Short mmCIF file of C-alpha atoms and ligand atoms in Angstrom, two decimals:
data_model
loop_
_atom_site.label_atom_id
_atom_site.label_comp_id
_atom_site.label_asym_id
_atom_site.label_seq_id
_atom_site.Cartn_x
_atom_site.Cartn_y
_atom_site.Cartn_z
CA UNK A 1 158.50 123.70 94.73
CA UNK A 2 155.26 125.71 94.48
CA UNK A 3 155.66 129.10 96.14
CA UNK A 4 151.90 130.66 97.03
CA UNK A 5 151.11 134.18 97.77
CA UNK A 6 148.97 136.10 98.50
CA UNK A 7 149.82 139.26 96.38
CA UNK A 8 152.43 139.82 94.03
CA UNK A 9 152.76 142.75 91.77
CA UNK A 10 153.68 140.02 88.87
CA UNK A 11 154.91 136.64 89.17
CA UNK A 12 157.43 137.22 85.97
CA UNK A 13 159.26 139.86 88.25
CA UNK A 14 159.33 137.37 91.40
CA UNK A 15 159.85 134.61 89.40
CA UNK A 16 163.01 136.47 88.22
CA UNK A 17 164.66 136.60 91.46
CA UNK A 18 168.32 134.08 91.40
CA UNK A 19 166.80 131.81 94.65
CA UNK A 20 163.99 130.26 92.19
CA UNK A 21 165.80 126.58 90.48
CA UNK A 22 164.24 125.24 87.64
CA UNK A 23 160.98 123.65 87.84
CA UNK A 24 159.87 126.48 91.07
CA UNK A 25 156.02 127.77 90.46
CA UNK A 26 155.48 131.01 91.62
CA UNK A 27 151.67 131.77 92.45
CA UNK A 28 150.04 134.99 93.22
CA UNK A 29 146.21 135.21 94.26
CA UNK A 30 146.44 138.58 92.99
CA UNK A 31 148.46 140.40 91.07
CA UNK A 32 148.51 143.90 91.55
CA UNK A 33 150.44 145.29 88.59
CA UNK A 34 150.02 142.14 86.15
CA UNK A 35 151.49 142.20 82.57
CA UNK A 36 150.37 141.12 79.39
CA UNK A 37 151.43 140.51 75.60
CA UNK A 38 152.33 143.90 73.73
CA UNK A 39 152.60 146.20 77.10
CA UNK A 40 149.02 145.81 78.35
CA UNK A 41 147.92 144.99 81.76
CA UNK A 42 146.88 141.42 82.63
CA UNK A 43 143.26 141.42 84.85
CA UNK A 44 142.03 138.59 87.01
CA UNK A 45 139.80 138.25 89.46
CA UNK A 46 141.50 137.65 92.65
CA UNK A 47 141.14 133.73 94.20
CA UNK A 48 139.13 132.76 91.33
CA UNK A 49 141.95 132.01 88.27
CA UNK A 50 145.36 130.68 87.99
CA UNK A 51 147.88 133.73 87.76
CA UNK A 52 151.44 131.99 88.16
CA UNK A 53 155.27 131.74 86.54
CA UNK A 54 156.90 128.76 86.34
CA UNK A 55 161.03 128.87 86.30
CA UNK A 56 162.53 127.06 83.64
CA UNK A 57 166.41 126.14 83.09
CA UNK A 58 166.85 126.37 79.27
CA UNK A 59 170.88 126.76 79.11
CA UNK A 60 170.39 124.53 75.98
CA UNK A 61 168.43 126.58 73.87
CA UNK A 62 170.04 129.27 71.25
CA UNK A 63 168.42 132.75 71.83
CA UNK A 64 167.15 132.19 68.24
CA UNK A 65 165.07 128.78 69.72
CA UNK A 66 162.56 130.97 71.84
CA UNK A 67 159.71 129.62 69.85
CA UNK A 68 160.22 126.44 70.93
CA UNK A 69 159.96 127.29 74.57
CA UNK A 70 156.16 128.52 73.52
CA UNK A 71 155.58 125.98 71.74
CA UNK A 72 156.40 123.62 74.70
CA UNK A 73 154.16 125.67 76.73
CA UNK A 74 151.27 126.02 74.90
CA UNK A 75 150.93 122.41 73.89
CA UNK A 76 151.31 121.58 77.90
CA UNK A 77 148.05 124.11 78.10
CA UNK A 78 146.54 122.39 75.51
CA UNK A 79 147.14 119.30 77.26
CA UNK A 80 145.71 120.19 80.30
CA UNK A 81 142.24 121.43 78.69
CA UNK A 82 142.15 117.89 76.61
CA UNK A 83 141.67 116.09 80.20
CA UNK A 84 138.81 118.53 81.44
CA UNK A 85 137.46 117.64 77.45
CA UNK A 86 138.36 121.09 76.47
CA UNK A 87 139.26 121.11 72.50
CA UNK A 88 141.83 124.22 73.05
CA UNK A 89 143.71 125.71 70.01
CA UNK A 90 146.69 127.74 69.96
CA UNK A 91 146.67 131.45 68.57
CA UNK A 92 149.76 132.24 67.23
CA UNK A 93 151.39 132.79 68.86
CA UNK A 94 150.34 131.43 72.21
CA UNK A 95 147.42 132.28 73.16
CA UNK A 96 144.90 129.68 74.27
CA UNK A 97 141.78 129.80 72.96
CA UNK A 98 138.31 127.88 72.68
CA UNK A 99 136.00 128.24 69.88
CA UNK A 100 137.11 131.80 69.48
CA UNK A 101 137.44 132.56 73.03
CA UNK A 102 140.62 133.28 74.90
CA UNK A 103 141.13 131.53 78.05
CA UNK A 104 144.85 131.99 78.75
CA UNK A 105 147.53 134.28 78.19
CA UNK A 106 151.22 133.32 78.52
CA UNK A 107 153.91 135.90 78.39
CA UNK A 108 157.80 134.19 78.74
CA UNK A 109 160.99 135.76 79.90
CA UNK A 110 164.29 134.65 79.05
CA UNK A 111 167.60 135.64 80.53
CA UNK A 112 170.31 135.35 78.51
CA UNK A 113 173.76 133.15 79.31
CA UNK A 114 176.65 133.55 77.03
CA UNK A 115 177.76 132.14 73.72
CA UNK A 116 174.60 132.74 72.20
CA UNK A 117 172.48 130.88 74.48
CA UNK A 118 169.56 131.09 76.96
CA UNK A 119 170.58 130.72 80.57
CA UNK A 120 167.34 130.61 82.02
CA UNK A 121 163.34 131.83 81.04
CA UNK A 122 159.86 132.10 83.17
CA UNK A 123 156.98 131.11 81.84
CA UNK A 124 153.81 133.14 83.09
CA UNK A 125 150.76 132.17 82.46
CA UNK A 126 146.95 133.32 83.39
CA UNK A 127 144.56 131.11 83.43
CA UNK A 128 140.76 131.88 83.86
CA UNK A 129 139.53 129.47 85.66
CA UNK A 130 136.45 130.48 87.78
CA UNK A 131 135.86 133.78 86.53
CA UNK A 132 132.50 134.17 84.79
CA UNK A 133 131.87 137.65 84.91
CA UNK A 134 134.63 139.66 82.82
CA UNK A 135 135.29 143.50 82.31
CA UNK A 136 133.47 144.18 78.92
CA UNK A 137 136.70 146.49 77.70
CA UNK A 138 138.10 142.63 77.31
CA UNK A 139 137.18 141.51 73.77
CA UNK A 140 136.76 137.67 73.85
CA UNK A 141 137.58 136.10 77.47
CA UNK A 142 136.17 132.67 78.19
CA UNK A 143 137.29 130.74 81.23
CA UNK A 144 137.47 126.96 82.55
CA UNK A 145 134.07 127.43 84.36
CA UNK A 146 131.93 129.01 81.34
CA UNK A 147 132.96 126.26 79.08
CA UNK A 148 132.81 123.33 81.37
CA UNK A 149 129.77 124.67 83.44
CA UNK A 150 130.92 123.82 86.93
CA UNK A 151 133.66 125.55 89.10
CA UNK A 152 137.45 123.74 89.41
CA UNK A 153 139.87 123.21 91.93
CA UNK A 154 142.62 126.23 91.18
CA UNK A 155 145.27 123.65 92.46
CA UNK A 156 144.29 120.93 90.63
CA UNK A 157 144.53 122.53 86.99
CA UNK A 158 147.93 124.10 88.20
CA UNK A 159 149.20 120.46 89.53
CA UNK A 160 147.70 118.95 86.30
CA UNK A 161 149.64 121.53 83.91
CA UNK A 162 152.56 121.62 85.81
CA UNK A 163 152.37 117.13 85.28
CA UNK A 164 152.32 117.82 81.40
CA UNK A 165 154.75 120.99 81.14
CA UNK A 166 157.24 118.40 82.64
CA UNK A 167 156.08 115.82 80.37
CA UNK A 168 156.42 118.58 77.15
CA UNK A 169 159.08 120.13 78.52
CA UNK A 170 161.39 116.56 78.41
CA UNK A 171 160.68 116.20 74.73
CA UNK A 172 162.21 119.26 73.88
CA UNK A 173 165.17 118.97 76.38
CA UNK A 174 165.13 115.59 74.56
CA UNK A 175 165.20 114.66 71.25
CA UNK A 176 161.29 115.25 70.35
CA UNK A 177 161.31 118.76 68.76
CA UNK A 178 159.96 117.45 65.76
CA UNK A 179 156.92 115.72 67.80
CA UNK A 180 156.67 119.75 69.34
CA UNK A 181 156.54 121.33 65.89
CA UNK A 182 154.05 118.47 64.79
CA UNK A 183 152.08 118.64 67.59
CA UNK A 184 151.34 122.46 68.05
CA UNK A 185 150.68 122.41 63.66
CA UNK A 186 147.81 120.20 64.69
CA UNK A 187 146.55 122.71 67.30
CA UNK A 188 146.83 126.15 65.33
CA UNK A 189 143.73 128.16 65.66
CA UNK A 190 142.04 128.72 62.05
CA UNK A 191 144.68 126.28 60.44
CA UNK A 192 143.95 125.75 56.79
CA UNK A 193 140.37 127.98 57.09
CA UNK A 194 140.51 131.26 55.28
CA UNK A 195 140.83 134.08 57.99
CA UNK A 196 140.97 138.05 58.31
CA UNK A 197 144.39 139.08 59.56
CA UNK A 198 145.28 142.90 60.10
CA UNK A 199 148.71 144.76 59.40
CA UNK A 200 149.99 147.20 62.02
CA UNK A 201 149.10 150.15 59.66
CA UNK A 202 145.63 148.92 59.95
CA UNK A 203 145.21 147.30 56.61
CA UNK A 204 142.92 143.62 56.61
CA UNK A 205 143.44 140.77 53.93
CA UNK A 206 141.98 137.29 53.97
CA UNK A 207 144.36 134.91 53.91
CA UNK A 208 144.58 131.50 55.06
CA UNK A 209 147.09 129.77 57.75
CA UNK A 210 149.25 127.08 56.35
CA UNK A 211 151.69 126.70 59.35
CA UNK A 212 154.13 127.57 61.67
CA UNK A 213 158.37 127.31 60.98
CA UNK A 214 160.45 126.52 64.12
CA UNK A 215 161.48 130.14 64.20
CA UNK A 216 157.54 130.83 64.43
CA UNK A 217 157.28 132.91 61.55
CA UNK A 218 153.37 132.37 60.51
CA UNK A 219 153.02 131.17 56.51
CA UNK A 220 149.97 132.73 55.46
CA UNK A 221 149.02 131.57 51.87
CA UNK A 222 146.80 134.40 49.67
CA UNK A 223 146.33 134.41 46.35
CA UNK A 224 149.71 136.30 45.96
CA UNK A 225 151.55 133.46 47.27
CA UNK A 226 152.82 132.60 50.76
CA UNK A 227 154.01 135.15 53.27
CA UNK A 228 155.49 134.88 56.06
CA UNK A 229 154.71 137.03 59.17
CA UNK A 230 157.00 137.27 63.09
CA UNK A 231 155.27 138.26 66.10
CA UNK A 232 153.79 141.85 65.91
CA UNK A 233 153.40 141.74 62.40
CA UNK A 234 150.30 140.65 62.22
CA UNK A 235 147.15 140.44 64.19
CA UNK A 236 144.31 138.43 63.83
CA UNK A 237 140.74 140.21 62.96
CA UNK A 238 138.24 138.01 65.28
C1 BTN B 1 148.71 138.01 77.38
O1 BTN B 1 148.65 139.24 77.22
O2 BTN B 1 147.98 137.26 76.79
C2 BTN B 1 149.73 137.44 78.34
C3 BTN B 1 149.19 137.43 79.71
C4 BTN B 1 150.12 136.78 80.72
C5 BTN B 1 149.54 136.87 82.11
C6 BTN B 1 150.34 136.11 83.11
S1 BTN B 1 149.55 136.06 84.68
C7 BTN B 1 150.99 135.42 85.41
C8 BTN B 1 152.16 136.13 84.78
N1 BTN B 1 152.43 137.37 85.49
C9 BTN B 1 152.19 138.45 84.75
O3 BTN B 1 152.35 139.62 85.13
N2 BTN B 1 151.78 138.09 83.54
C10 BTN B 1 151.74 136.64 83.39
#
């Protein structure tokens, strides 16, 4: 079931509540206290982009199998820009971007069962859709309209990513991890390109992305060697 409103302070925190089953969409127009990667805020305009959480049972996934949850989500993203003709590449470690604009942001919250397992995550997502004008404190926002040059239907893109999410989502429920893993290598942003990446103390090196492992540690080969790099240890310099 889809579940719109009007204003939310964030969709994760609704989306969180016990009387949402797996597969429920929670929508918000506006988002009044919206959250983003690394504890910063998320911004949309309201009524003109997709803020939204979708509630996903994954009881079958080992709290150490996260990754694969985002990598389910992101290529479903992905997906979805491929039939507007968007040629959308995953950041590590999911953001969405074009060229090297980012046009979604996806931040996923698991609950955890016993035994070592998941009992149940949301997946919240932004999407800018319609938004053209964008505060300039953002660094690099794109959005649906700017790159396709014509407004969309808000409810369409959701309907057509929540169509593919489904589709993803099976395959790793399934037995197609390996087609997941295969399929979000082929959609890395700066895959195989030399690239600037920054420490957390600050300190750049070029190095140059040779994949992802399941886990979603980041190989980045330099002339050192490869090393490999979780989420927050690295940044990318854009
Ligand atoms: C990021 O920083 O890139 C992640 C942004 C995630 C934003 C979405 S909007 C819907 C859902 N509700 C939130 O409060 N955040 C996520």
């Amino acid at each position: 079931m889809f579940y719109y409103f009007d204003e939310l302070g964030s969709t994760i925190d609704e989306a969180r509540d016990e009387k949402y089953a797996h597969g429920d969409v929670v929508v918000a127009r506006r988002q009044t206290a919206g959250r983003g990667q690394r504890g910063k805020k998320w911004s949309s305009a309201a009524g003109e982009n997709l803020t939204f959480s979708v509630v996903l049972d994954t009881s079958f996934l080992r709290t150490g199998e996260q990754f694969l949850l985002l990598e389910t989500v992101a290529l479903a993203l992905v997906d979805t820009f491929a039939s507007y003709g968007l040629d959308a590449r995953i950041k590590w470690t999911n953001d969405i971007y074009i060229g090297d604009r980012k046009i979604v942001g996806v931040l996923i919250d698991h609950s955890l069962g016993a035994g070592g397992m998941l009992a149940r995550s949301g997946a919240g997502i932004g999407i800018n859709v319609n938004q053209t004008l964008f505060d300039p404190a953002l660094p690099n926002p794109t959005s649906m309209a700017l790159e396709t040059g014509h407004t969309l239907d808000c409810r369409e893109v959701l309907e057509r990513f929540y169509e593919r999410l489904m589709v993803r989502f099976e395959m790793l429920r399934g037995g197609g991890r390996e087609v997941l893993q295969r399929d979000y290598h082929s959609k890395i942003y700066r895959l195989d390109v030399p690239a600037r990446f920054a420490l957390p103390d600050g300190a750049e090196f070029t190095g140059t992305i040779r994949g992802v492992d399941p886990d979603g540690a980041l190989a980045i080969e330099t002339p050192g060697g490869v090393g490999k790099y979780l989420y927050r240890e690295l940044s990318f310099v854009i």
